[in-house]
Amino acid sequence: MLQQSPTIKHLGVVDEVTERTISIRITSTSACDACGARQACSMADQVDKLLRIPNTGIAVVKGETVNVVMEASAGYWSVFLAYVIPILLLVLGIALFTLLSLADVAAVLLSLALVAAYYAILFWLRKPLERKFAMRIEKL
């Protein structure tokens, strides 16, 4: 028997269906949802995100609730690429540029430029990354 790899699932509502893509609106909520005082707190937030997923021929209609599914390993990898590497670049860049006897301001600015260049490379590689982090739709 084949064992399925762990997945990350989010409920979403189909916003638009075209020949090439399906747009799904998901609502991200903070950890504040579990707090009893969330109604009185301005820190509680909900953010709508619109995902565009390639249309593989699944029959969905606008307004239908579906699951958006991604492999857990791809989710971890995306967090690593989006957050861990840039923080490491920033910290190591500041340390390196400071060791090279640059002024603190110059070290920080050069490190920020290094992070910006990293994000530019990620943007340039977005098509291959989209294939690696492919999401799929499951009907409920």
Short mmCIF file of the C-alpha atoms (twelve columns), coordinates in Angstrom:
data_MODEL
# 
_entry.id   MODEL 
# 
loop_
_atom_site.group_PDB 
_atom_site.id 
_atom_site.type_symbol 
_atom_site.label_atom_id 
_atom_site.label_alt_id 
_atom_site.label_comp_id 
_atom_site.label_asym_id 
_atom_site.label_seq_id 
_atom_site.Cartn_x 
_atom_site.Cartn_y 
_atom_site.Cartn_z 
_atom_site.pdbx_PDB_model_num 
ATOM 1   C CA . MET A 1   0.000   0.000  0.000   1 
ATOM 2   C CA . LEU A 2   1.315   3.453  -0.953  1 
ATOM 3   C CA . GLN A 3   1.625   5.917  1.860   1 
ATOM 4   C CA . GLN A 4   0.507   9.444  1.004   1 
ATOM 5   C CA . SER A 5   2.822   12.283 1.898   1 
ATOM 6   C CA . PRO A 6   1.492   14.841 4.380   1 
ATOM 7   C CA . THR A 7   -0.350  17.813 2.908   1 
ATOM 8   C CA . ILE A 8   -1.380  21.324 3.866   1 
ATOM 9   C CA . LYS A 9   -5.053  22.094 3.213   1 
ATOM 10  C CA . HIS A 10  -6.941  25.367 3.224   1 
ATOM 11  C CA . LEU A 11  -10.628 25.911 2.626   1 
ATOM 12  C CA . GLY A 12  -11.320 28.389 -0.130  1 
ATOM 13  C CA . VAL A 13  -14.114 29.706 -2.298  1 
ATOM 14  C CA . VAL A 14  -13.880 29.643 -6.089  1 
ATOM 15  C CA . ASP A 15  -13.773 33.250 -7.262  1 
ATOM 16  C CA . GLU A 16  -13.335 32.793 -11.019 1 
ATOM 17  C CA . VAL A 17  -12.910 29.942 -13.496 1 
ATOM 18  C CA . THR A 18  -11.163 30.409 -16.839 1 
ATOM 19  C CA . GLU A 19  -9.756  27.968 -19.385 1 
ATOM 20  C CA . ARG A 20  -6.261  28.288 -17.952 1 
ATOM 21  C CA . THR A 21  -6.713  29.122 -14.250 1 
ATOM 22  C CA . ILE A 22  -9.042  28.862 -11.305 1 
ATOM 23  C CA . SER A 23  -8.965  31.756 -8.827  1 
ATOM 24  C CA . ILE A 24  -9.667  30.755 -5.252  1 
ATOM 25  C CA . ARG A 25  -10.106 33.144 -2.335  1 
ATOM 26  C CA . ILE A 26  -8.836  31.888 1.002   1 
ATOM 27  C CA . THR A 27  -9.059  33.733 4.305   1 
ATOM 28  C CA . SER A 28  -5.954  33.655 6.463   1 
ATOM 29  C CA . THR A 29  -6.641  34.201 10.115  1 
ATOM 30  C CA . SER A 30  -4.171  34.868 12.874  1 
ATOM 31  C CA . ALA A 31  -3.745  32.801 16.014  1 
ATOM 32  C CA . CYS A 32  -6.081  35.288 17.677  1 
ATOM 33  C CA . ASP A 33  -9.053  33.181 16.562  1 
ATOM 34  C CA . ALA A 34  -8.669  31.026 19.663  1 
ATOM 35  C CA . CYS A 35  -8.643  34.026 22.012  1 
ATOM 36  C CA . GLY A 36  -11.847 34.957 23.807  1 
ATOM 37  C CA . ALA A 37  -10.991 38.675 23.733  1 
ATOM 38  C CA . ARG A 38  -10.489 38.851 19.975  1 
ATOM 39  C CA . GLN A 39  -13.634 40.968 19.421  1 
ATOM 40  C CA . ALA A 40  -12.274 43.786 21.589  1 
ATOM 41  C CA . CYS A 41  -8.721  43.551 20.297  1 
ATOM 42  C CA . SER A 42  -7.435  45.484 17.304  1 
ATOM 43  C CA . MET A 43  -4.646  42.945 16.793  1 
ATOM 44  C CA . ALA A 44  -6.940  40.210 15.471  1 
ATOM 45  C CA . ASP A 45  -6.726  40.116 11.705  1 
ATOM 46  C CA . GLN A 46  -8.140  38.307 8.745   1 
ATOM 47  C CA . VAL A 47  -6.600  38.647 5.329   1 
ATOM 48  C CA . ASP A 48  -8.154  37.440 2.075   1 
ATOM 49  C CA . LYS A 49  -5.690  35.952 -0.389  1 
ATOM 50  C CA . LEU A 50  -6.434  35.190 -4.009  1 
ATOM 51  C CA . LEU A 51  -4.682  32.115 -5.401  1 
ATOM 52  C CA . ARG A 52  -4.477  31.359 -9.094  1 
ATOM 53  C CA . ILE A 53  -4.194  27.636 -9.687  1 
ATOM 54  C CA . PRO A 54  -3.809  26.035 -13.123 1 
ATOM 55  C CA . ASN A 55  -7.106  24.629 -14.389 1 
ATOM 56  C CA . THR A 56  -6.640  20.874 -14.734 1 
ATOM 57  C CA . GLY A 57  -10.208 20.303 -15.832 1 
ATOM 58  C CA . ILE A 58  -11.779 19.868 -12.412 1 
ATOM 59  C CA . ALA A 59  -15.443 20.858 -12.574 1 
ATOM 60  C CA . VAL A 60  -15.944 23.759 -10.167 1 
ATOM 61  C CA . VAL A 61  -18.188 26.809 -10.318 1 
ATOM 62  C CA . LYS A 62  -17.924 30.304 -8.897  1 
ATOM 63  C CA . GLY A 63  -18.901 30.363 -5.225  1 
ATOM 64  C CA . GLU A 64  -18.137 26.674 -4.611  1 
ATOM 65  C CA . THR A 65  -16.151 25.816 -1.473  1 
ATOM 66  C CA . VAL A 66  -13.086 23.652 -2.159  1 
ATOM 67  C CA . ASN A 67  -9.874  22.534 -0.494  1 
ATOM 68  C CA . VAL A 68  -6.589  23.969 -1.784  1 
ATOM 69  C CA . VAL A 69  -3.939  21.302 -1.216  1 
ATOM 70  C CA . MET A 70  -0.142  21.533 -1.209  1 
ATOM 71  C CA . GLU A 71  2.464   18.984 -0.211  1 
ATOM 72  C CA . ALA A 72  3.752   19.789 3.280   1 
ATOM 73  C CA . SER A 73  7.368   19.443 2.159   1 
ATOM 74  C CA . ALA A 74  6.781   22.105 -0.500  1 
ATOM 75  C CA . GLY A 75  5.286   24.374 2.162   1 
ATOM 76  C CA . TYR A 76  8.325   23.985 4.384   1 
ATOM 77  C CA . TRP A 77  10.643  24.573 1.437   1 
ATOM 78  C CA . SER A 78  8.771   27.767 0.497   1 
ATOM 79  C CA . VAL A 79  9.098   29.082 4.078   1 
ATOM 80  C CA . PHE A 80  12.812  28.311 3.941   1 
ATOM 81  C CA . LEU A 81  13.223  30.197 0.649   1 
ATOM 82  C CA . ALA A 82  11.048  33.158 1.613   1 
ATOM 83  C CA . TYR A 83  12.103  33.740 5.223   1 
ATOM 84  C CA . VAL A 84  15.078  31.701 6.484   1 
ATOM 85  C CA . ILE A 85  17.539  32.391 3.663   1 
ATOM 86  C CA . PRO A 86  16.872  36.170 3.576   1 
ATOM 87  C CA . ILE A 87  17.337  36.476 7.347   1 
ATOM 88  C CA . LEU A 88  20.584  34.505 7.121   1 
ATOM 89  C CA . LEU A 89  21.757  36.706 4.241   1 
ATOM 90  C CA . LEU A 90  20.958  39.827 6.246   1 
ATOM 91  C CA . VAL A 91  22.712  38.698 9.436   1 
ATOM 92  C CA . LEU A 92  25.727  37.171 7.698   1 
ATOM 93  C CA . GLY A 93  26.003  40.160 5.366   1 
ATOM 94  C CA . ILE A 94  26.052  42.614 8.258   1 
ATOM 95  C CA . ALA A 95  28.647  40.493 10.065  1 
ATOM 96  C CA . LEU A 96  30.847  40.159 6.965   1 
ATOM 97  C CA . PHE A 97  30.654  43.815 5.961   1 
ATOM 98  C CA . THR A 98  31.344  44.896 9.554   1 
ATOM 99  C CA . LEU A 99  34.390  42.583 9.680   1 
ATOM 100 C CA . LEU A 100 35.581  44.267 6.488   1 
ATOM 101 C CA . SER A 101 35.658  47.513 8.521   1 
ATOM 102 C CA . LEU A 102 32.749  49.160 6.730   1 
ATOM 103 C CA . ALA A 103 30.666  51.687 8.623   1 
ATOM 104 C CA . ASP A 104 27.577  50.229 10.284  1 
ATOM 105 C CA . VAL A 105 25.215  52.100 7.982   1 
ATOM 106 C CA . ALA A 106 27.087  50.891 4.898   1 
ATOM 107 C CA . ALA A 107 27.098  47.315 6.205   1 
ATOM 108 C CA . VAL A 108 23.330  47.390 6.771   1 
ATOM 109 C CA . LEU A 109 22.623  48.997 3.382   1 
ATOM 110 C CA . LEU A 110 24.824  46.497 1.545   1 
ATOM 111 C CA . SER A 111 23.167  43.626 3.412   1 
ATOM 112 C CA . LEU A 112 19.726  44.943 2.468   1 
ATOM 113 C CA . ALA A 113 20.910  45.176 -1.148  1 
ATOM 114 C CA . LEU A 114 22.031  41.548 -0.884  1 
ATOM 115 C CA . VAL A 115 18.562  40.515 0.319   1 
ATOM 116 C CA . ALA A 116 16.933  42.583 -2.439  1 
ATOM 117 C CA . ALA A 117 19.121  40.848 -5.029  1 
ATOM 118 C CA . TYR A 118 18.089  37.467 -3.581  1 
ATOM 119 C CA . TYR A 119 14.391  38.344 -3.909  1 
ATOM 120 C CA . ALA A 120 15.029  39.571 -7.468  1 
ATOM 121 C CA . ILE A 121 16.534  36.172 -8.280  1 
ATOM 122 C CA . LEU A 122 13.495  34.444 -6.759  1 
ATOM 123 C CA . PHE A 123 11.254  36.653 -8.895  1 
ATOM 124 C CA . TRP A 124 13.285  35.774 -11.987 1 
ATOM 125 C CA . LEU A 125 12.905  32.048 -11.153 1 
ATOM 126 C CA . ARG A 126 9.169   32.313 -10.373 1 
ATOM 127 C CA . LYS A 127 8.016   30.045 -13.245 1 
ATOM 128 C CA . PRO A 128 10.125  27.019 -12.203 1 
ATOM 129 C CA . LEU A 129 9.245   27.705 -8.558  1 
ATOM 130 C CA . GLU A 130 5.524   27.780 -9.401  1 
ATOM 131 C CA . ARG A 131 5.868   24.278 -10.851 1 
ATOM 132 C CA . LYS A 132 7.737   23.066 -7.772  1 
ATOM 133 C CA . PHE A 133 5.155   24.518 -5.388  1 
ATOM 134 C CA . ALA A 134 2.142   23.376 -7.341  1 
ATOM 135 C CA . MET A 135 -1.205  23.415 -5.557  1 
ATOM 136 C CA . ARG A 136 -4.223  21.388 -6.466  1 
ATOM 137 C CA . ILE A 137 -7.940  21.636 -5.838  1 
ATOM 138 C CA . GLU A 138 -10.006 18.998 -4.069  1 
ATOM 139 C CA . LYS A 139 -13.780 19.124 -4.099  1 
ATOM 140 C CA . LEU A 140 -15.457 18.754 -0.730  1 
# 
